[in-house]
Coordinates of C-alpha atoms in Angstrom, one line a residue:
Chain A
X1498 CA -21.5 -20.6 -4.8
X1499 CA -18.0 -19.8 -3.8
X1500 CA -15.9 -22.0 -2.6
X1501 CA -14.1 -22.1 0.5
X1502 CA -10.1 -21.8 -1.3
X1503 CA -10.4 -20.7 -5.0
X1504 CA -7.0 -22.2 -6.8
X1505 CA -6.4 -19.3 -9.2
X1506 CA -4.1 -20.1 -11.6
X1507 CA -3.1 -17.4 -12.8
X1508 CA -1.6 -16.6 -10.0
X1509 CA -1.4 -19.6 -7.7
X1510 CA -2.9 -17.8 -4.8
X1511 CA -5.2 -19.9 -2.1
X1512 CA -7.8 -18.0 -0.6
X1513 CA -9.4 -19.2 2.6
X1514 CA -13.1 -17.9 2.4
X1515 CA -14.7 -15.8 5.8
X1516 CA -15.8 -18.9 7.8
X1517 CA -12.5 -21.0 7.1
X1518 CA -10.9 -18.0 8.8
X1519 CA -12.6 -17.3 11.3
X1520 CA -13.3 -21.0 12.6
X1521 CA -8.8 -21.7 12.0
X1522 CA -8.3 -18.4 14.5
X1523 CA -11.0 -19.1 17.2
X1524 CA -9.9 -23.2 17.1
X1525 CA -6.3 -21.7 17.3
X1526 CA -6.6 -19.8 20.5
X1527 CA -8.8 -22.5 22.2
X1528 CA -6.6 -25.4 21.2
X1529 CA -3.5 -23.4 22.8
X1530 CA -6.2 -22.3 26.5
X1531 CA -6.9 -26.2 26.1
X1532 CA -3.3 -27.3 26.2
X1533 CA -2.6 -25.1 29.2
X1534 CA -5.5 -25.9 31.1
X1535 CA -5.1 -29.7 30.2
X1536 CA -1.5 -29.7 31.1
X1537 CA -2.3 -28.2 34.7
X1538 CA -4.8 -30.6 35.1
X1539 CA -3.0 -33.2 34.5
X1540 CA 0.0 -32.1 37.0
X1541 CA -3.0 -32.2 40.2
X1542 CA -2.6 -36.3 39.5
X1543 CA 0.1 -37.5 36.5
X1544 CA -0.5 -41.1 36.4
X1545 CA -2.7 -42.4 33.7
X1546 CA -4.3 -45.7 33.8
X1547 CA -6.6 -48.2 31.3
X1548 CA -9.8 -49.3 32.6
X1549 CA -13.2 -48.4 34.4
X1550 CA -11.4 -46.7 37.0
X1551 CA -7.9 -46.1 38.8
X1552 CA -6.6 -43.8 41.3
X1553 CA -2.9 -43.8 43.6
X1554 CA -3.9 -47.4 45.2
X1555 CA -4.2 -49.4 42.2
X1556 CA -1.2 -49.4 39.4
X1557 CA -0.9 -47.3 36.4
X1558 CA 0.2 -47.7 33.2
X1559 CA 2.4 -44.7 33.2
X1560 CA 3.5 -41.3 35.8
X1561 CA 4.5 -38.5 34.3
X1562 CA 7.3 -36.1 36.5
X1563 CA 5.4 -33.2 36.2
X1564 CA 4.7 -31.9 39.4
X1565 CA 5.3 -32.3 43.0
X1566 CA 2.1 -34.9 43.0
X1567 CA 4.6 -37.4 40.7
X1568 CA 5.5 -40.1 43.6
X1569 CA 4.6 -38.2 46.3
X1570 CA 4.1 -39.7 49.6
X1571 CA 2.2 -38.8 52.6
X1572 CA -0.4 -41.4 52.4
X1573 CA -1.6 -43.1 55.4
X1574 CA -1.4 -46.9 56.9
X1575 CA -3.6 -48.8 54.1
X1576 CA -6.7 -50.4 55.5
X1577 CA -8.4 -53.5 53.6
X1578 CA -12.2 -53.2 53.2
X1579 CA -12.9 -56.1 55.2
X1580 CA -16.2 -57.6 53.4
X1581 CA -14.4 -57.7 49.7
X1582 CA -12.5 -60.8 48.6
X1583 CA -10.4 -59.1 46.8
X1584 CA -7.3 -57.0 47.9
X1585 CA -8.5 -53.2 47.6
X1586 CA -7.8 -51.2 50.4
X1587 CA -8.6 -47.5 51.4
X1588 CA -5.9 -45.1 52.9
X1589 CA -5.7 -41.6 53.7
X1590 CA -4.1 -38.6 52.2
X1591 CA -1.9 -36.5 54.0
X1592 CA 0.2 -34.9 51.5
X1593 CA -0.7 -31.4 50.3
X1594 CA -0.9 -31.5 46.8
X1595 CA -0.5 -29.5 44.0
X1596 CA -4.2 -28.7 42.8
X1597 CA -4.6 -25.7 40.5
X1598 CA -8.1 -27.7 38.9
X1599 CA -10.1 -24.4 40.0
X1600 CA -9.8 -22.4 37.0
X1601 CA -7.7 -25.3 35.2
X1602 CA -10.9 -27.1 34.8
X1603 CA -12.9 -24.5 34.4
X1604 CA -11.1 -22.5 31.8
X1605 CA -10.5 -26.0 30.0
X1606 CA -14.1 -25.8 29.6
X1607 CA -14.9 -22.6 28.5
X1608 CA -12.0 -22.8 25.9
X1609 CA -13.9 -26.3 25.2
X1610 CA -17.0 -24.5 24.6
X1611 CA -15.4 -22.1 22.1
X1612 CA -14.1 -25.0 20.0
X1613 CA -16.8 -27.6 20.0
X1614 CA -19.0 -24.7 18.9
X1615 CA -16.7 -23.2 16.6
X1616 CA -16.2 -27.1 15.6
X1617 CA -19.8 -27.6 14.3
X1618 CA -20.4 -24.7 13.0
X1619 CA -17.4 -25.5 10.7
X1620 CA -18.2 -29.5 10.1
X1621 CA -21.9 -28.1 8.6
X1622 CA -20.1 -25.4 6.5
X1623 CA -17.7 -27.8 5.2
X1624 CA -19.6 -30.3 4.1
X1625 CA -22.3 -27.8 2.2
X1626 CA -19.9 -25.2 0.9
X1627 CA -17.5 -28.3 -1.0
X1628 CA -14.8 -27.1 1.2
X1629 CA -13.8 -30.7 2.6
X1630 CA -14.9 -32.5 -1.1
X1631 CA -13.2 -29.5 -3.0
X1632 CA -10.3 -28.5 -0.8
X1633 CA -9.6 -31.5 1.7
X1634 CA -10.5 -34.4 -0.4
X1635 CA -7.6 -36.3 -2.1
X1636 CA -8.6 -36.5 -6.3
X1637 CA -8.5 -40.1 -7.2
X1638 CA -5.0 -40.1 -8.9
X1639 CA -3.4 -38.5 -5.9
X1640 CA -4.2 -41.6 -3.9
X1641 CA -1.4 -44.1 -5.2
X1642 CA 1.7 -45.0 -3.2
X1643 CA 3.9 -43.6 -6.3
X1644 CA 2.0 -40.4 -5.9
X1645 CA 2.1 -40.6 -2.2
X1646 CA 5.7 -41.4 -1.7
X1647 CA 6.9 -38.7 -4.4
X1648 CA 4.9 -36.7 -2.2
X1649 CA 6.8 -37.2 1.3
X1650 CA 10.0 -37.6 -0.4
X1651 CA 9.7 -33.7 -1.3
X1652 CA 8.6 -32.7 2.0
X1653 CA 12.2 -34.2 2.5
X1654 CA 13.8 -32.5 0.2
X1655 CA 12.0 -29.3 0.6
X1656 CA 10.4 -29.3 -3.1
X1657 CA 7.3 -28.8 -1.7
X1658 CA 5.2 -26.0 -3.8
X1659 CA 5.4 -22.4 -1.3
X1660 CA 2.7 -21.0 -0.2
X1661 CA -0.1 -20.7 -2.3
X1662 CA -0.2 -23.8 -3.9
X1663 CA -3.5 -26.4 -3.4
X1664 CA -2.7 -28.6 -0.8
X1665 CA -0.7 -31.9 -1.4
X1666 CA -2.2 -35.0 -1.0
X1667 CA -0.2 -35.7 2.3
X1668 CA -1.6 -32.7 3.6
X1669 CA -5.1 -33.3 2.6
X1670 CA -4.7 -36.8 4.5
X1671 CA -3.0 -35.4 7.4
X1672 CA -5.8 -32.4 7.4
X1673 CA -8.7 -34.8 7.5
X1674 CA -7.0 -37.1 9.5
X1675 CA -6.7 -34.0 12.3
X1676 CA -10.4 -33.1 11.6
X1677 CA -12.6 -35.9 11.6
X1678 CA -10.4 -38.5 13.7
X1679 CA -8.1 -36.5 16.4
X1680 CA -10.8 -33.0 16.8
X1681 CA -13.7 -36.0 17.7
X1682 CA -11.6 -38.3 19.7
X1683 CA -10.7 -35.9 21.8
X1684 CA -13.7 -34.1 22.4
X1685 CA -15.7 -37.2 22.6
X1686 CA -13.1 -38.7 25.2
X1687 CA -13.7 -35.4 27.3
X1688 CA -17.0 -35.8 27.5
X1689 CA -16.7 -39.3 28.9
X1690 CA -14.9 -38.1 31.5
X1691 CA -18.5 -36.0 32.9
X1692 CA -20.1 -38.0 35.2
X1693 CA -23.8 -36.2 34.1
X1694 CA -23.2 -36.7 29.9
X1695 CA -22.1 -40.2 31.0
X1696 CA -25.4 -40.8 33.2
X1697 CA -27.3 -39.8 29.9
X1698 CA -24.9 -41.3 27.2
X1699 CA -23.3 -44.1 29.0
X1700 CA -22.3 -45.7 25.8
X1701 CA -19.6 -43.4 25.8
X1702 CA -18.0 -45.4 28.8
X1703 CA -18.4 -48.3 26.4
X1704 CA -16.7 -47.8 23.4
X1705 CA -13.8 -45.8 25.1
X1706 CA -13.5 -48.6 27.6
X1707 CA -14.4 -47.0 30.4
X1708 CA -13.1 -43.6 32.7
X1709 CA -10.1 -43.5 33.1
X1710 CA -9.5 -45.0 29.3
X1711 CA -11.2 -42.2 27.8
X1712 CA -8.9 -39.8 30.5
X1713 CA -5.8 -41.5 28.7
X1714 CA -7.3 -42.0 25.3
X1715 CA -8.0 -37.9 25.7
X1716 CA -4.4 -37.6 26.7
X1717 CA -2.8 -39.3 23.2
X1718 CA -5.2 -37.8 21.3
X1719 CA -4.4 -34.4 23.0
X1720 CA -0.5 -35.2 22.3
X1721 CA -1.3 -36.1 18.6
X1722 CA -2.4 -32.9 18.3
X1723 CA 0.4 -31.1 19.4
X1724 CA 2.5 -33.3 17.0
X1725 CA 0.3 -32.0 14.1
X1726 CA 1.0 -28.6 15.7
X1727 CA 4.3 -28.5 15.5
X1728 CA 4.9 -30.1 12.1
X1729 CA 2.3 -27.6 10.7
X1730 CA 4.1 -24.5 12.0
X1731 CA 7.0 -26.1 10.8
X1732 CA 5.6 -26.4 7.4
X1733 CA 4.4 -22.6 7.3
X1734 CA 7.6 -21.7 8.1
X1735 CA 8.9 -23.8 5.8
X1736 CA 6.4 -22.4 2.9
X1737 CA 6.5 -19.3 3.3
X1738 CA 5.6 -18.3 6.7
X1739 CA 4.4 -14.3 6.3
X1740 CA 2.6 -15.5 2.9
X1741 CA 0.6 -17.9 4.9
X1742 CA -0.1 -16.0 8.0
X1743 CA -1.3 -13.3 5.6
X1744 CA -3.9 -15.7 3.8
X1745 CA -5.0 -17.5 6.9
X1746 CA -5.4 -14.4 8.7
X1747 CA -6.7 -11.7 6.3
X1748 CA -6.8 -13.7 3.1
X1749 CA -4.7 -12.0 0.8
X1750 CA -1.1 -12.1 -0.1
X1751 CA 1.7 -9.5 -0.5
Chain B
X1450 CA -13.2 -0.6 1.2
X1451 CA -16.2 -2.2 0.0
X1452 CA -18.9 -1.0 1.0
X1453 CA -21.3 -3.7 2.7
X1454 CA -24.9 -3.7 1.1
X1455 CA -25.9 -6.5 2.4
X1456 CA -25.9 -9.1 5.3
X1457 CA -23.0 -11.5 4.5
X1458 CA -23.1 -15.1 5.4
X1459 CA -20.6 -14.9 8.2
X1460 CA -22.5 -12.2 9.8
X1461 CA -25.6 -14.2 9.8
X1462 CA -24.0 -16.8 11.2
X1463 CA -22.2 -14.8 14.0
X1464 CA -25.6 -12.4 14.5
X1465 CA -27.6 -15.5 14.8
X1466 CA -25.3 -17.4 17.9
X1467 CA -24.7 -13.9 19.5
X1468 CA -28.3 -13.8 19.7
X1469 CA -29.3 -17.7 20.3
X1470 CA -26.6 -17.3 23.1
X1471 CA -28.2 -14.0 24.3
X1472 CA -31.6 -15.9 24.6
X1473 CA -30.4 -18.9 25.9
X1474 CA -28.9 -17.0 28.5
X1475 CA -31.3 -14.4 29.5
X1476 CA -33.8 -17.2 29.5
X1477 CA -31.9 -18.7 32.7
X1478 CA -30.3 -15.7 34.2
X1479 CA -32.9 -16.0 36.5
X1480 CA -31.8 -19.4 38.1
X1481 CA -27.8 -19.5 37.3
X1482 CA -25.3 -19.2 40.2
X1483 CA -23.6 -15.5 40.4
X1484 CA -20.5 -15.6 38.5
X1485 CA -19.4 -11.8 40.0
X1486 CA -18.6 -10.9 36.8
X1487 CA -15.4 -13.9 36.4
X1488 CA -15.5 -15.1 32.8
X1489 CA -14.4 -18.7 34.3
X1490 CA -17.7 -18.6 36.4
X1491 CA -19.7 -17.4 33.1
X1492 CA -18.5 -20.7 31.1
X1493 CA -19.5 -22.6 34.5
X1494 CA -23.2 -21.2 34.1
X1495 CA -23.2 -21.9 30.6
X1496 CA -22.6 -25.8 30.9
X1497 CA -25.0 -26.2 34.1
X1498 CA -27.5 -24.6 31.6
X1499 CA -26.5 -27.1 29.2
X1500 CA -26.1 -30.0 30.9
X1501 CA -29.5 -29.2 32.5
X1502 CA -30.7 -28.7 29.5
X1503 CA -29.8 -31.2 27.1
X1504 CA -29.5 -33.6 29.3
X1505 CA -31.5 -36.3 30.6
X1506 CA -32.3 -35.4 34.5
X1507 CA -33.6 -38.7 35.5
X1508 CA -30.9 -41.2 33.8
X1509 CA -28.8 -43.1 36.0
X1510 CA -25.4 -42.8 36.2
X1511 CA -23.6 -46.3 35.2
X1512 CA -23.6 -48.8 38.2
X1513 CA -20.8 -51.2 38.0
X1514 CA -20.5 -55.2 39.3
X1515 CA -18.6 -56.3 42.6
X1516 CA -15.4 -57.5 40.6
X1517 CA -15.2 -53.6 39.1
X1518 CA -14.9 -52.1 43.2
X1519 CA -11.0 -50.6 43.4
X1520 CA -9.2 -49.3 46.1
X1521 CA -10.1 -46.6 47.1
X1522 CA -8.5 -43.5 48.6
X1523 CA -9.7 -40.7 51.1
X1524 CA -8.5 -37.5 50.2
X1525 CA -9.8 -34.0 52.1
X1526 CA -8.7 -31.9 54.6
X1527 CA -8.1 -34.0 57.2
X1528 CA -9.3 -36.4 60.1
X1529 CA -12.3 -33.7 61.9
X1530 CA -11.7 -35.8 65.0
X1531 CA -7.7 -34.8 65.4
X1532 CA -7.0 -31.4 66.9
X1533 CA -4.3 -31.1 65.0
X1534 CA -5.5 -30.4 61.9
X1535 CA -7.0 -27.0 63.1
X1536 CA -9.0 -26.2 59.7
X1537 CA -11.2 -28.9 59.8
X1538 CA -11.3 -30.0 63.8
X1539 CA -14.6 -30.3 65.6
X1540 CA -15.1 -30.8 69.6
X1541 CA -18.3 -32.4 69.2
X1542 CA -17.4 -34.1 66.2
X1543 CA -14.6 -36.1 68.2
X1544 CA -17.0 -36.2 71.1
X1545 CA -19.6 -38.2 69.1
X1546 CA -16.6 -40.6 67.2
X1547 CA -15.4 -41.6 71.0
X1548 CA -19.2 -42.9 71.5
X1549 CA -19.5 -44.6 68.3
X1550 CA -21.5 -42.1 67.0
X1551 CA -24.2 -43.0 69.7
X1552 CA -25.3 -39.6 69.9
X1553 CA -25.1 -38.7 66.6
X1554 CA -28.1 -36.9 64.3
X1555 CA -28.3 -35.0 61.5
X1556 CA -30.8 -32.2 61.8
X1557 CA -33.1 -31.0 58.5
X1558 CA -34.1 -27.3 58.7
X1559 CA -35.0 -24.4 56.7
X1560 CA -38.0 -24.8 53.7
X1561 CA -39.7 -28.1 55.2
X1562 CA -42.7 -28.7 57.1
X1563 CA -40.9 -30.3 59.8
X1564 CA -37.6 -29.1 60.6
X1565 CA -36.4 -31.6 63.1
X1566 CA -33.2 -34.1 64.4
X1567 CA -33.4 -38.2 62.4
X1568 CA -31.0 -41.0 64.2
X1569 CA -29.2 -43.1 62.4
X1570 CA -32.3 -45.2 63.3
X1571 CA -34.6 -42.6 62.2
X1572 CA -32.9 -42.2 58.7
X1573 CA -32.4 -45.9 57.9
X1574 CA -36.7 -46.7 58.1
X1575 CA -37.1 -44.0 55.3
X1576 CA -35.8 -46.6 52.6
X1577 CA -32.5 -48.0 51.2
X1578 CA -30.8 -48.2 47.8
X1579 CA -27.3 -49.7 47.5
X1580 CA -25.4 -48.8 44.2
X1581 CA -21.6 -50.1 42.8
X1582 CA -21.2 -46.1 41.4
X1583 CA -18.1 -44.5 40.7
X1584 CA -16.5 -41.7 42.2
X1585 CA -15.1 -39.4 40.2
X1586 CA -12.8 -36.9 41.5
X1587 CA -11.8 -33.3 39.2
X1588 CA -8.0 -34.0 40.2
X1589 CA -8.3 -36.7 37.5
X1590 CA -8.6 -40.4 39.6
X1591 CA -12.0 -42.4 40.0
X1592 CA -12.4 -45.3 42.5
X1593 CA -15.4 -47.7 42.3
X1594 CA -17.0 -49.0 45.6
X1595 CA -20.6 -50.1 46.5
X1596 CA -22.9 -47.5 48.7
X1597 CA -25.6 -48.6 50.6
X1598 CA -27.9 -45.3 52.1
X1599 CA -31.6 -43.3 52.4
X1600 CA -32.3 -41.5 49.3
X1601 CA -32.3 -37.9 49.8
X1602 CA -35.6 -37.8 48.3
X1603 CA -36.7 -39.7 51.3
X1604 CA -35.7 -37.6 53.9
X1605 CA -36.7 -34.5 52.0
X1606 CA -39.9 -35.6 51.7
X1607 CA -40.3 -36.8 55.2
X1608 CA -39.8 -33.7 56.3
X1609 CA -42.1 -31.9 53.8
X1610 CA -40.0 -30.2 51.7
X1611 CA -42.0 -26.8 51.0
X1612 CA -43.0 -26.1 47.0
X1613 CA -40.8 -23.0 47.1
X1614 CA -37.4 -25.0 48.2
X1615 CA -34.7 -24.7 45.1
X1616 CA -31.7 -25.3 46.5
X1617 CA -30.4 -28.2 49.4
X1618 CA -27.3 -27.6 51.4
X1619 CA -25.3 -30.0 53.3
X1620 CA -22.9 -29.4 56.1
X1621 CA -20.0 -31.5 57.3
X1622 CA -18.8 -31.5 60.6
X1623 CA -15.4 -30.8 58.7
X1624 CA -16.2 -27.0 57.7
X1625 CA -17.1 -28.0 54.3
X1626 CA -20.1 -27.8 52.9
X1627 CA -22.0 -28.3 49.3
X1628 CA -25.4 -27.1 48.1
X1629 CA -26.9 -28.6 44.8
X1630 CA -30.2 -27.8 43.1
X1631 CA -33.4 -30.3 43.3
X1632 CA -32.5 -32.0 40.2
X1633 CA -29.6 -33.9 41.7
X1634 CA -31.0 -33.7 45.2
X1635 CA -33.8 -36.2 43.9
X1636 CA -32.2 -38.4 41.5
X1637 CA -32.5 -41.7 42.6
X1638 CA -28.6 -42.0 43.3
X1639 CA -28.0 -39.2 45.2
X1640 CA -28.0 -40.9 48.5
X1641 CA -27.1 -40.4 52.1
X1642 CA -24.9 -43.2 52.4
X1643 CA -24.1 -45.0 55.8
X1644 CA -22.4 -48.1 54.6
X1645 CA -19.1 -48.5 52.0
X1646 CA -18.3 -52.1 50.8
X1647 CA -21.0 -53.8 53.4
X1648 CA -19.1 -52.2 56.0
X1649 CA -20.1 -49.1 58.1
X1650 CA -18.6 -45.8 56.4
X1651 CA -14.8 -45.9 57.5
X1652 CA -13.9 -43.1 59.1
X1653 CA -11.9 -40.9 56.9
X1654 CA -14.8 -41.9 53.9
X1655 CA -17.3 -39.7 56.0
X1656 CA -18.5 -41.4 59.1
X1657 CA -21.0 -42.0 59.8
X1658 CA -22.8 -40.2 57.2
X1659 CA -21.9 -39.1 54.2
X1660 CA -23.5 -37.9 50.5
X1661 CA -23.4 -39.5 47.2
X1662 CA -24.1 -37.5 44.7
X1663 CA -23.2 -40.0 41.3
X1664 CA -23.9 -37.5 38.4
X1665 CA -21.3 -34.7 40.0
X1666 CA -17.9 -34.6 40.8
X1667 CA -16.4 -36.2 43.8
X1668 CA -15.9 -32.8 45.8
X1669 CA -19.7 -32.4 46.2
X1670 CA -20.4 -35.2 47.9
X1671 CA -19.8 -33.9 51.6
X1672 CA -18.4 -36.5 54.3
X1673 CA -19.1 -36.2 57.9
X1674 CA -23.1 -34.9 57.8
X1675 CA -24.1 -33.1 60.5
X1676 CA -26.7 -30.6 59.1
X1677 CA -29.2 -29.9 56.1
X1678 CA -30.5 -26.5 55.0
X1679 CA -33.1 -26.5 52.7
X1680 CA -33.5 -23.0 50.6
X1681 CA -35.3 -21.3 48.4
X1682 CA -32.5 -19.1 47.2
X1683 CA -29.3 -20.3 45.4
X1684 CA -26.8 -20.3 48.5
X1685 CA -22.9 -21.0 48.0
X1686 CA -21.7 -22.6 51.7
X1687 CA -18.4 -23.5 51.0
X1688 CA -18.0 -20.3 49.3
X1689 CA -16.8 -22.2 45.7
X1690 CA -17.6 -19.1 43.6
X1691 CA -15.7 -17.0 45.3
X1692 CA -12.6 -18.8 45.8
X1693 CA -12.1 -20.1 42.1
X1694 CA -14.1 -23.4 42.0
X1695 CA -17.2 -24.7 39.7
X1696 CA -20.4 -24.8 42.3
X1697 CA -22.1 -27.6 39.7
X1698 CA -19.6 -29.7 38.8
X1699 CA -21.0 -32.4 36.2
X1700 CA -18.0 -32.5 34.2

């Protein structure tokens, strides 16, 4: 069976079989629809809050000045619901915000669709090709600290092997880290957010402590992402950027 | 180039969801809402077919305590009974507010056996559920309060909903208006609520009657009820599709 990246040492070459292609350009262009679409959502109301539920009469943890909904005004004389004991009120809107959720929302799903599809199909093919044990998974004398600090110190320096080369043990970490942590996070926290999958699977509202958790749990996942996005296009730049856009894209080198 | 002999695995893989997806969706063409050819209404179809059909249609959404109720704000398109706002102002509407709402009903027509007007008398003797539910709005805010209402099962039944009726449509005296299908219009929650924190519904929350419908988004849950249409066709009556919005918004 053939695995997913063949380290050929004669001429240090990593090839990225069909799937591993395939799945990395389709997760590509929905991660990218997905951070527009998120971002516009997030502009219709930028505060994010902790807890079952939170909206612009109770406090947040943090507002983000991304739009002209950031502090806005406009809302109406507060009136308490009078048979509570506690202090929550109701008030009107009358502030036109910005709302651009029609095909934010919907195009954050469809690119959603793309990638949690694209996403399994690529968890079952790496577990039974030996892509993740082969390729992904750390060999036993990588994981030390001397190993992993000599490691990190030549991402520093910039001794890290060009393109080509099996992937370091940082990467390898960083790789599954981004694949079985940050990918189910933030898909998982997404899905809390549906009131229907929540009505079927309401333990999701349990272990992400509630709505509007999982909304800002889905946010720092979202942003972790982005990190990882930027220092891996720094690294492929850094590597040999033509080298690896070849392999991941076609699978061959110059 | 090599020539290909034989079926590769990545082409089984890609023949076999082209064609699972081709199935799935021919299989419910049938009953999805038009997309008019939008690829953002396609992927709308596609997770009302999955939702539907992964999903279980009869499990509650999650009902909170008294200490989880929040403040609550009412957003929409403004106060019906002001002539000022000119989108959303009704004559009658405002009449019936000045009277208490006296003179208000909410009429039932279209597939039943017995189209006809219900009181607020009339409505509250079909039965009464009272839920701590969240709403859940798409701009991104929730807000947890306790409904009290009449099931819509209980009205649609009173008036003898016909075996051919699909689709339930309800109109606000505020222009807007929200159809779902008969899944949500008989889950238990889905409610026509009169009452909002033991209180009568406030005014801008939807007086004096309003619909809950728990395992959607806040934006189908119409305020203000004045009328219900009950279809056997898929019918659109705020025009969502067309103007850029999800019509089944469970996520």
């Amino acid at each position: 069976m053939k695995t997913s990246t063949v380290h050929d040492k004669n001429h240090e070459k990593v090839r990225h079989s069909g799937w591993v292609k395939s799945a990395h350009f389709i997760i590509t262009l929905s991660f990218l629809a997905l951070t527009v679409s998120g971002f516009v959502i997030l502009m219709a109301h930028p505060r994010l809050y902790w807890g079952k539920a939170g909206n612009d009469l109770t406090p947040a943890l943090f507002e983000l000045p991304i739009s002209r909904n950031y502090h806005h005004g406009g809302w109406e004389k507060s009136i308490p619901f009078k048979h509570l004991s506690g202090s929550q009120v109701s008030s009107a809107r009358g502030y036109d915000i910005f709302n651009e959720n029609g095909w934010g929302r919907s195009t954050h799903f469809l690119a959603a669709w793309f990638l949690v599809i694209t996403g399994l199909v690529y968890f079952i093919l790496g577990f039974f090709s030996g892509h993740f044990r082969s390729d992904l998974t750390p060999k036993a004398r990588e994981l030390n600290i001397r190993s992993l600090w000599h490691d990190l110190a030549a991402h520093f320096r910039k001794q890290i092997a060009t393109a080509g080369a099996n992937y370091g043990p940082l990467q390898k970490i960083i790789y599954l880290w981004v694949i079985f942590f940050l990918f189910p996070v933030v898909i998982l926290t997404g899905l809390t957010m549906s009131p229907a999958i929540t009505a079927s699977y309401p333990f999701l509202l349990k272990i992400f402590f509630g709505h509007q958790s999982a909304r800002t749990i889905h946010f720092f996942s979202a942003v972790a992402l982005l990190l990882f996005l930027v220092v891996h296009i720094i690294m492929v730049i850094r590597t040999g950027f033509k080298r690896n856009i070849l392999a991941i894209t076609f699978g061959k080198q110059p | 180039m090599r020539k290909k002999k034989t079926i590769t695995r990545r082409e089984a893989i890609f023949a076999g969801l082209t064609s699972a997806g081709a199935l799935l969706l021919s299989g419910c063409l049938k009953k999805a809402p038009p997309t008019y050819g939008n690829i953002l209404r396609m992927g709308d179809d596609l997770t009302y077919m999955a939702q539907r059909g992964l999903l279980s249609q009869r499990a509650l959404a999650m009902e909170y305590q008294k200490s989880d109720i929040t403040s609550f704000p009412a957003t929409d398109n403004g106060d019906p009974a002001d002539p000022a706002n000119k989108k959303v102002y009704s004559k009658t509407y405002q009449d019936l507010q000045g009277n208490d709402f006296k003179d208000w009903t909410l009429s039932i027509e279209g597939s039943v056996a017995k189209p006809g007007k219900y009181s607020m008398d009339d409505l509250k003797k079909l039965g009464e559920r009272r839920q701590i539910t969240r709403h859940t709005c798409e701009e991104g805010w929730s807000a947890i309060a306790e409904w009290t209402g009449v099931p819509l099962s209980a009205l649609l039944k009173h008036a003898g909903i016909l075996p051919a009726a699909r689709f339930v449509s309800l109109y606000g005296f505020d222009n807007y208006a929200e159809s779902i299908d008969m899944l949500d219009a008989f889950h238990p929650q889905t409610i026509l609520a009169h009452t909002m924190n033991g209180d009568k519904l406030p005014a801008r929350h939807g007086a004096p009657l309003r619909l809950r419908v728990e395992t959607q988004i806040g934006y189908k849950s119409v305020k203000y009820l004045q009328r219900i249409v009950v279809t056997d066709k898929f019918i659109d009556p705020n025009s969502d599709i067309p103007e850029g919005w999800s019509w089944y918004t469970g996520i």
